[in-house]
Coordinates of C-alpha atoms and ligand atoms in Angstrom, one line a residue:
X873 CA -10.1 -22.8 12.1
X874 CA -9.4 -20.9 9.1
X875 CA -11.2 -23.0 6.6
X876 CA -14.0 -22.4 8.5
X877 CA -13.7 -19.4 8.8
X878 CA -13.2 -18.4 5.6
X879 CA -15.9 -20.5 4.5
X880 CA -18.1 -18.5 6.6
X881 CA -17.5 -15.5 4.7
X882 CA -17.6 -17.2 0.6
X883 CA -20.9 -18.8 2.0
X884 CA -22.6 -16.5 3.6
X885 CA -26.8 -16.0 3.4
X886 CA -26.4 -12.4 4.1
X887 CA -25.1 -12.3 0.2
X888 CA -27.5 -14.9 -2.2
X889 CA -26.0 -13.0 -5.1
X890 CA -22.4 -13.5 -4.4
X891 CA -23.6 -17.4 -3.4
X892 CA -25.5 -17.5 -6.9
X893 CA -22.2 -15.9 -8.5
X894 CA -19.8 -18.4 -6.5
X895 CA -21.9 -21.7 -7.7
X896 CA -22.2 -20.2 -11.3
X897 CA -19.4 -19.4 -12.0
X898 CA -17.1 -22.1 -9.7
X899 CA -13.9 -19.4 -9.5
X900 CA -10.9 -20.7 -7.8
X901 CA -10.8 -18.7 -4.6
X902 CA -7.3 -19.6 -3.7
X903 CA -6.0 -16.4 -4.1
X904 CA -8.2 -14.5 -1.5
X905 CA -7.7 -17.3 0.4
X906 CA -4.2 -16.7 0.5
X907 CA -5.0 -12.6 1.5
X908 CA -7.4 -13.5 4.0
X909 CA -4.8 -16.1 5.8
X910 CA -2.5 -13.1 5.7
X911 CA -4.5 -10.6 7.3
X912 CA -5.8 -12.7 9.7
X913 CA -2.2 -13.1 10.9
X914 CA -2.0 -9.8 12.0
X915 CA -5.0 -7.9 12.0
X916 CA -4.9 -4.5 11.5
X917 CA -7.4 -1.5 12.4
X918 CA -9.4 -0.6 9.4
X919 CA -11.7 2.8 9.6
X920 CA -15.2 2.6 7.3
X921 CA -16.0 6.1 6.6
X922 CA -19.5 5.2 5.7
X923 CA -20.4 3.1 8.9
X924 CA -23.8 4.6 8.4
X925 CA -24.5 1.9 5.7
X926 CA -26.2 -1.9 6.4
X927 CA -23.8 -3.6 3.9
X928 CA -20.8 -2.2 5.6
X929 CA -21.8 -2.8 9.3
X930 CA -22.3 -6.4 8.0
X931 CA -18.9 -7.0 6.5
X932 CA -17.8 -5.1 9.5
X933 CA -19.4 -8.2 11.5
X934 CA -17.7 -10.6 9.6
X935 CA -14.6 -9.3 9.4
X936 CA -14.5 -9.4 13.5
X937 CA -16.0 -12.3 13.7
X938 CA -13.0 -13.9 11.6
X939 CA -10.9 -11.5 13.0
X940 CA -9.2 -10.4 9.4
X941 CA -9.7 -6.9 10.3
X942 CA -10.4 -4.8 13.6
X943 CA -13.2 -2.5 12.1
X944 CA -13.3 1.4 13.4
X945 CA -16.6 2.4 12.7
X946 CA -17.1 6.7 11.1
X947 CA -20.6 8.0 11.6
X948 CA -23.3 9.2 13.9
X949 CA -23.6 7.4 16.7
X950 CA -27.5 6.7 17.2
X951 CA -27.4 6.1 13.5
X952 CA -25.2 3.1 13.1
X953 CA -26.7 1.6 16.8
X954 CA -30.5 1.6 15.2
X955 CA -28.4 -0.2 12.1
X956 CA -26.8 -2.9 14.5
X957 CA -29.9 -3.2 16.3
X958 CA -32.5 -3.2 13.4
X959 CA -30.2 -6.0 11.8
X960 CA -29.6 -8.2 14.6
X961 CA -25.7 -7.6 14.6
X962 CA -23.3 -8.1 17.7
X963 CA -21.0 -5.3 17.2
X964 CA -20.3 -5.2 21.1
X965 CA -16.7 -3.9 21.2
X966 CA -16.0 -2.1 18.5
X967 CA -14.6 1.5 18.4
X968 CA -17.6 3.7 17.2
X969 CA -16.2 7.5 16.3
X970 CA -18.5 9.9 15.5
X971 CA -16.8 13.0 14.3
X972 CA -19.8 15.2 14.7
X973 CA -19.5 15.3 18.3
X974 CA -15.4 14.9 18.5
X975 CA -14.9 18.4 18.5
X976 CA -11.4 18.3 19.8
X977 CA -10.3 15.9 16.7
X978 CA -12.0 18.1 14.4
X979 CA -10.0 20.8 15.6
X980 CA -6.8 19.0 15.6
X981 CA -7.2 17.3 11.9
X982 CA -8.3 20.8 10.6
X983 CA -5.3 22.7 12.0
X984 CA -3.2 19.5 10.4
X985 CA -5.0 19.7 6.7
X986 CA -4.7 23.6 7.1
X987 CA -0.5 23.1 7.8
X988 CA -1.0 20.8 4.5
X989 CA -3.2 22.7 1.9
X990 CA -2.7 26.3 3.2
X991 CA -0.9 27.5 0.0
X992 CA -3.7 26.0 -1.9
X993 CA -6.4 28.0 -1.1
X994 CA -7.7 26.7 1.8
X995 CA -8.4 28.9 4.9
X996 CA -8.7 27.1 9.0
X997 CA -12.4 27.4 8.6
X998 CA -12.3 25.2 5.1
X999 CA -10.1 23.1 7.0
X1000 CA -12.6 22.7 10.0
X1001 CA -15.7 22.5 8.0
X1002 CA -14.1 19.6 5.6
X1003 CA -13.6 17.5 8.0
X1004 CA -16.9 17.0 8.5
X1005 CA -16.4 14.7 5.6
X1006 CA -15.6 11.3 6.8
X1007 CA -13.5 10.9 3.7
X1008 CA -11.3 13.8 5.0
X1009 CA -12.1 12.5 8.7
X1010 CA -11.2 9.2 8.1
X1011 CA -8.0 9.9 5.9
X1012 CA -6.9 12.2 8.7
X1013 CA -7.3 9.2 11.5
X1014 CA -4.9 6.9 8.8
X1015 CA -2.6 10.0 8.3
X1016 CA -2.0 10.1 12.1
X1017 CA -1.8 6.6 12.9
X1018 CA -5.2 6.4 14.1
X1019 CA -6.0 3.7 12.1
X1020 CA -4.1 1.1 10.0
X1021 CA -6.3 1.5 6.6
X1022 CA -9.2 3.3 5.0
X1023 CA -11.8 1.9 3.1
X1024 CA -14.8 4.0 1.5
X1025 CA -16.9 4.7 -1.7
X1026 CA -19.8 2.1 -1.4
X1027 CA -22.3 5.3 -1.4
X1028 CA -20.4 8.1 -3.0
X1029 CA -18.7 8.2 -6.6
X1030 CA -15.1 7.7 -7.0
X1031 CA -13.9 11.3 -7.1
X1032 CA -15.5 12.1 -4.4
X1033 CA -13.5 9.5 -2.1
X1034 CA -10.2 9.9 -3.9
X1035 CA -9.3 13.1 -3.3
X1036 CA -10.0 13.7 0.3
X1037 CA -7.0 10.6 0.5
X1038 CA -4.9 12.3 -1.8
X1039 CA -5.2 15.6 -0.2
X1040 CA -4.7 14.3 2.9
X1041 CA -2.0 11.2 2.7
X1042 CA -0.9 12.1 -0.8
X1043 CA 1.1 9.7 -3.2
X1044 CA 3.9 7.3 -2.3
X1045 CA 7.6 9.4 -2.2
X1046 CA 9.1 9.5 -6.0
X1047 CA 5.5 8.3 -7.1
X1048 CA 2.9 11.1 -9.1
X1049 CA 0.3 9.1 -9.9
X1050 CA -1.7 6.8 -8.4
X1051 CA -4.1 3.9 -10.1
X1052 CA -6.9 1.6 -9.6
X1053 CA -6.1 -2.2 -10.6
X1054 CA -8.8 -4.8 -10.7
X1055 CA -8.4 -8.3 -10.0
X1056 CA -10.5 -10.6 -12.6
X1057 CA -10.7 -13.7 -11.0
X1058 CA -11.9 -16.0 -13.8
X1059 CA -12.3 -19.7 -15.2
X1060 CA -9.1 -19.4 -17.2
X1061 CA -7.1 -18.0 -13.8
X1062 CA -7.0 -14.7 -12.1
X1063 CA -6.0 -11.4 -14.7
X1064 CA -5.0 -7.8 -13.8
X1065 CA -6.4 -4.9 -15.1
X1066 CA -5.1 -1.0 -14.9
X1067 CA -5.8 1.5 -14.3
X1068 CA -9.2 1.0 -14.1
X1069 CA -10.5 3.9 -12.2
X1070 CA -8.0 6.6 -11.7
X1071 CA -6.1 8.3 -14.9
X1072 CA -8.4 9.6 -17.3
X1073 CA -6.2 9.7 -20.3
X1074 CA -2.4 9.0 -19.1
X1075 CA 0.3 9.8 -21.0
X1076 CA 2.9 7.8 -22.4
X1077 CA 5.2 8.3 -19.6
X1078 CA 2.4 8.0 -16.9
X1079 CA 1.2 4.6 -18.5
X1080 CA 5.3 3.7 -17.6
X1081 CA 4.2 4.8 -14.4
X1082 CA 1.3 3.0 -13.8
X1083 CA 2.6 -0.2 -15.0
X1084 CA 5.8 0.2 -12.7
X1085 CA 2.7 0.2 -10.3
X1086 CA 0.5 -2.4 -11.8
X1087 CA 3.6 -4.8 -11.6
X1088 CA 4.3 -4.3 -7.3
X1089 CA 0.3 -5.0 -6.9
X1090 CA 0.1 -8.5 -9.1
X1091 CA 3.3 -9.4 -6.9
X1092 CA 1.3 -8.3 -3.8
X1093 CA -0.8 -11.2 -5.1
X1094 CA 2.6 -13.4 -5.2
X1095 CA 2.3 -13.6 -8.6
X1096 CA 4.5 -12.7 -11.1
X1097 CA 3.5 -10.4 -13.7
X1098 CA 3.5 -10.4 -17.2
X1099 CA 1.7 -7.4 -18.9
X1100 CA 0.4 -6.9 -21.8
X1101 CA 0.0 -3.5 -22.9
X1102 CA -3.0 -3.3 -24.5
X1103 CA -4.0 -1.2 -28.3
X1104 CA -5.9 -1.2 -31.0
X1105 CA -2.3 -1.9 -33.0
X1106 CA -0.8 -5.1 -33.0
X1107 CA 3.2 -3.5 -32.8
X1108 CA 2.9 -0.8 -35.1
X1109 CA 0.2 -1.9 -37.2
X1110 CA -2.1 1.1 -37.5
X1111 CA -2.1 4.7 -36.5
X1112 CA -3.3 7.1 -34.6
X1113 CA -2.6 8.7 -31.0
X1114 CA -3.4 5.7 -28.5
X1115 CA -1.5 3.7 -31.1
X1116 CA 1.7 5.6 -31.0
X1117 CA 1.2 6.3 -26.9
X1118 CA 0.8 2.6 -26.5
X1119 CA 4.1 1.7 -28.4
X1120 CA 5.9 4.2 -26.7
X1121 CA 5.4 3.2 -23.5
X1122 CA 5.5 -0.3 -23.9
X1123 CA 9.5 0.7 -25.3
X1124 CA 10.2 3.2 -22.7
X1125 CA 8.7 0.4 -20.0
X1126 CA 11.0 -2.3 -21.6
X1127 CA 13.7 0.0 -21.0
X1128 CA 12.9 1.1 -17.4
X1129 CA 12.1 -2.2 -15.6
X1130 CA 14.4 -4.8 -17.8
X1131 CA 13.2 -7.4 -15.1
X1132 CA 9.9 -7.4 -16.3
X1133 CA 8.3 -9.3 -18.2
X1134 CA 6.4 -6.3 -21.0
X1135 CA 5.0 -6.6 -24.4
X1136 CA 3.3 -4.5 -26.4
X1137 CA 1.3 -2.4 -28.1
X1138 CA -1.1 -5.3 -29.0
X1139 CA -5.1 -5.7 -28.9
X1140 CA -6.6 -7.7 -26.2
X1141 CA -7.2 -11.3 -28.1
X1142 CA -3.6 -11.3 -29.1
X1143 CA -2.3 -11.1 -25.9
X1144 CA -4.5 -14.2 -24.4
X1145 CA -4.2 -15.9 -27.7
X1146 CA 0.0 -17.2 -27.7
X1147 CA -0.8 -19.2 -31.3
X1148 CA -1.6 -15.9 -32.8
X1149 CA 1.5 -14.2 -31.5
X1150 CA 3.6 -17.6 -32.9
X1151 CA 2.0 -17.5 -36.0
X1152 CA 2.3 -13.6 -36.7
X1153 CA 4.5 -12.1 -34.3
X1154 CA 7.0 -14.5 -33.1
X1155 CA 9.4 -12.2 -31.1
X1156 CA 6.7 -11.3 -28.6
X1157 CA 8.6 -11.9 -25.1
X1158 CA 4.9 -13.1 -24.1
X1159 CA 5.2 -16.7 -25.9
X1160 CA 5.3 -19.3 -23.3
X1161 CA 4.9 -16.8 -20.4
X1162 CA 0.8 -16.3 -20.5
X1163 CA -0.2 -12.6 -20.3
X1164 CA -1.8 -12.2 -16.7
X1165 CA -1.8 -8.4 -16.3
X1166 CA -3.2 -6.0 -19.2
X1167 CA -2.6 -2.1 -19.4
X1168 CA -4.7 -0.3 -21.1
X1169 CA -4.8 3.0 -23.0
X1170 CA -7.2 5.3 -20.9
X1171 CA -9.5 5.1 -18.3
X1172 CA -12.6 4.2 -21.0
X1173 CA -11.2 1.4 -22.2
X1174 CA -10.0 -0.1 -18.7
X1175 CA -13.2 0.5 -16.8
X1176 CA -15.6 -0.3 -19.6
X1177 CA -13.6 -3.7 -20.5
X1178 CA -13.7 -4.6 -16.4
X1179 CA -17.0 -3.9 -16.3
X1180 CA -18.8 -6.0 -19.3
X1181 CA -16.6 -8.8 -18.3
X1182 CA -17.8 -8.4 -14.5
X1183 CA -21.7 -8.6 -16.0
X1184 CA -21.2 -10.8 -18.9
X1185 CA -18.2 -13.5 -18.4
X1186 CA -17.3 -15.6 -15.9
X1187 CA -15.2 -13.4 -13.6
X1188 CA -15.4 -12.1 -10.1
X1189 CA -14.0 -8.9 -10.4
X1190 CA -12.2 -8.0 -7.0
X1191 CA -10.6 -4.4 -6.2
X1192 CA -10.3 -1.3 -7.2
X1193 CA -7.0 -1.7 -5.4
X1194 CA -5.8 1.4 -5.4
X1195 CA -1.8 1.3 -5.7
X1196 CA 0.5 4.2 -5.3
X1197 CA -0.9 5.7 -1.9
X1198 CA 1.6 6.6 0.8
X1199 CA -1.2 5.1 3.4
X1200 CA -3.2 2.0 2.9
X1201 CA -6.7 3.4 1.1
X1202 CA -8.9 1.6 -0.9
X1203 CA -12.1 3.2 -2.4
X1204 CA -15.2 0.8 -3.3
X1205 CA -16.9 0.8 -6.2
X1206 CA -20.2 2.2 -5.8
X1207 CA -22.3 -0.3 -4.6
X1208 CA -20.0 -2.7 -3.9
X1209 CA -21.4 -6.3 -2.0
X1210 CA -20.6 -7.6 1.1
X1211 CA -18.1 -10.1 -0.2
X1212 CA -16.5 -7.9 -2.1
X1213 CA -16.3 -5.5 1.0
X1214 CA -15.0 -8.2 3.0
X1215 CA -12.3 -9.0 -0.1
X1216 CA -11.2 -5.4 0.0
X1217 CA -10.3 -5.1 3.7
X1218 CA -8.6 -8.1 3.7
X1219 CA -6.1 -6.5 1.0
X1220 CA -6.1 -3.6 3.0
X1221 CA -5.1 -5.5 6.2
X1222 CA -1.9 -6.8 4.1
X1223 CA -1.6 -3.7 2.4
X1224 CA -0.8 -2.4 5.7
X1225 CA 1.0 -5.0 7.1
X1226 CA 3.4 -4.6 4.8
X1227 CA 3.8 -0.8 4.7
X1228 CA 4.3 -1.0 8.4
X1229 CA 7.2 -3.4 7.3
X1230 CA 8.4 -0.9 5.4
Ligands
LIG224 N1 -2.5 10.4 -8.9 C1 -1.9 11.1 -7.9 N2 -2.3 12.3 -7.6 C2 -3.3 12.9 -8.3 C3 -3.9 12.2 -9.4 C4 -3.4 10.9 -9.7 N3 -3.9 10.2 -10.7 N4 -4.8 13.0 -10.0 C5 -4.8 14.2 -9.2 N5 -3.9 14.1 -8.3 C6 -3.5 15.1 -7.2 C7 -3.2 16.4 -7.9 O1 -1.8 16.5 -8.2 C8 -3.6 17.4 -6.8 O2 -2.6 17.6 -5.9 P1 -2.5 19.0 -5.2 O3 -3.9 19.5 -4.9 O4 -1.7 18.7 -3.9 O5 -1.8 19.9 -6.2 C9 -4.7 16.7 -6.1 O6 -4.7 15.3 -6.4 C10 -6.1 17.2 -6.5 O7 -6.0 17.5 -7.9 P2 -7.2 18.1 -8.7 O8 -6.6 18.7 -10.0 O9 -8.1 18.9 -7.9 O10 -7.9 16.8 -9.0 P3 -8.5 16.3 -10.4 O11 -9.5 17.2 -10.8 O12 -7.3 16.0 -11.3 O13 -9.1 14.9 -9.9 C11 -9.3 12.6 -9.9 C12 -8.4 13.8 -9.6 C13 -10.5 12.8 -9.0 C14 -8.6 11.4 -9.5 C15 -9.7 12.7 -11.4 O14 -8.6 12.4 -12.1 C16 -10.9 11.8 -11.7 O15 -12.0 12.2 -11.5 N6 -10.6 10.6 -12.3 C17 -11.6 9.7 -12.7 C18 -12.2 8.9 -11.5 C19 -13.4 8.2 -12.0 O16 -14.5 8.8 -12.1 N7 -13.3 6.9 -12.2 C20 -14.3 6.1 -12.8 C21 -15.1 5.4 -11.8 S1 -14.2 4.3 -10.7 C22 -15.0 2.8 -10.7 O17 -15.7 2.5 -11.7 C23 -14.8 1.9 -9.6

């Protein structure tokens, strides 16, 4: 039943570009096989704050229908019902909330942000009036239990979507950062990349942070990591301030998780390329161990170098998984397909299968 399943989602005419991009490029989908199975398991209730969107009502159809996710759908009702209808979806069942006409949870949630932001600057009316915003809405319905997991962003830039979560469910406990990792499923075998969407310019110590981070979301994948953090310097070979933050972290990393596997600062080719790090640099604790996850410097360099490989190599990028939320929350990338909708809640589902664990 699951093969099927799944195959009915990989394969699916609602998506000829992701079919186009599956027979192109002939990625090895075992790893979101391996979420999907998961979720399935156990499926967990997953709010859409932007139900009010074709793309989304249609994973939202897929995702019942393979039962990986029981969908919650955020938005005005008569709007998403001429969506269902003017598509042909069966959607029969599933929870619609509009928060326009809840008036008694947009009193509650706004008296609950209030008792949350009310030393920063915030007044009950703010309170009331944001959530309006189904990112605020639908954070506050994860917050209380409401819902398992929130997933957003198709139509509104990044942001936008992040901080209504972080003002609302905030960072994991002895966490300050959170990040964005993307999976690059590719011909040579699936690759991490962070942060790719959240930390502007991190410092030293934040980059420690986020690849403490990185490393619990490639093992999410059951993989184990082995990171590469990523420079213009090959270990110390030319100057400058990424050069120096790079090093720096890479040593205070070492020293913080000994169990990991972390070498650095190095540019991108010499960490995918173990001959070069024989020939030239032959105490790299990547030799023999195949870099998998790669840190980079800033946000530039991480969400430009996702993003030409996305259009130009062979890869499937899947994510942004947001790691280092106390709540499962995952924001899409503008735009975002169906398939890679459908890959998103299925991390979510696991996501929050194994905070409940927790
Ligand atoms: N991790 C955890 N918490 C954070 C982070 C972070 N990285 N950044 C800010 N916060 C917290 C702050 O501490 C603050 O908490 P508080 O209000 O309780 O004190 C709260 O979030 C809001 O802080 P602000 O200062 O108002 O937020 P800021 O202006 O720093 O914005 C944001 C945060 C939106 C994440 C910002 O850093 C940003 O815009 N990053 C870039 C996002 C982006 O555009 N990415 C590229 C596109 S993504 C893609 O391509 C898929």
């Amino acid at each position: 039943a699951m093969e099927s399943g799944v195959a009915k989602y990989v394969i699916t005419d609602w998506d000829a570009y992701n079919l186009e991009l599956q027979e192109r490029i002939g990625i090895d989908q075992r790893l979101m096989l391996r979420v999907v199975t998961r979720a399935k398991k156990d499926p967990k209730r997953v709010v859409f704050a932007e139900a009010d969107n074709v793309k989304i009502l249609k994973a939202a159809q897929i995702l019942r229908d393979e039962r990986v996710a029981i969908p919650i759908l955020l938005g005005r009702k008569e709007k998403i019902d001429e969506i269902i209808e003017a598509n042909k979806l069966d959607l029969s069942g599933v929870t619609i909330v509009d928060p326009y006409e809840d008036e008694e949870r947009l009193r509650r949630f706004g008296n609950i942000l209030f008792e949350k932001r009310k030393r920063k600057g915030l007044t009950p009316q703010d309170c009331y009036r944001l959530m309006k915003d189904r990112n605020y809405f639908g954070s506050m319905m994860v917050e209380l239990g409401e819902a398992d997991a929130l997933i957003s962003g198709l139509t509104k830039d990044y942001p936008k979507t992040i901080l209504p979560a972080l003002h609302v469910i905030g960072v994991k406990k002895g966490i300050d950062r959170v990040a964005g990792m993307y999976i690059m499923n590719t011909d040579r075998g699936p690759f991490f990349f962070s942060d790719t969407t959240v930390n502007v310019n991190p410092t030293a110590e934040q980059l420690v942070e986020i690849i403490g981070l990185t490393a619990e979301g490639v093992k999410f994948f059951d993989i184990e990591p082995k990171i590469a953090v990523l420079s213009y310097s090959n270990f110390g070979s030319a100057k400058g301030e990424v050069a120096a933050k790079t090093a720096k972290a890479t040593a205070l990393a070492k020293a913080k998780y000994p169990n990991l596997i972390i070498e650095g600062e190095m540019q991108a080719n010499v960490a995918l390329n173990e001959e070069i790090q024989e020939e030239n640099y032959p105490f790299s604790a990547l030799i023999g161990n195949k870099a998998n996850t790669l840190i980079f410097p800033d946000l530039s360099s991480g969400n430009i170098a996702y993003k030409l490989l996305s259009e130009l190599g062979h890869a499937e990028a899947i994510g942004p998984v947001l790691l280092g939320m106390n709540k499962p929350v995952h924001i899409l990338q503008l735009g975002s397909s169906i398939r890679e909708i459908v890959n998103m809640v299925a991390i979510a589902v696991v996501d929050a299968q194994m905070k409940e664990k927790l």
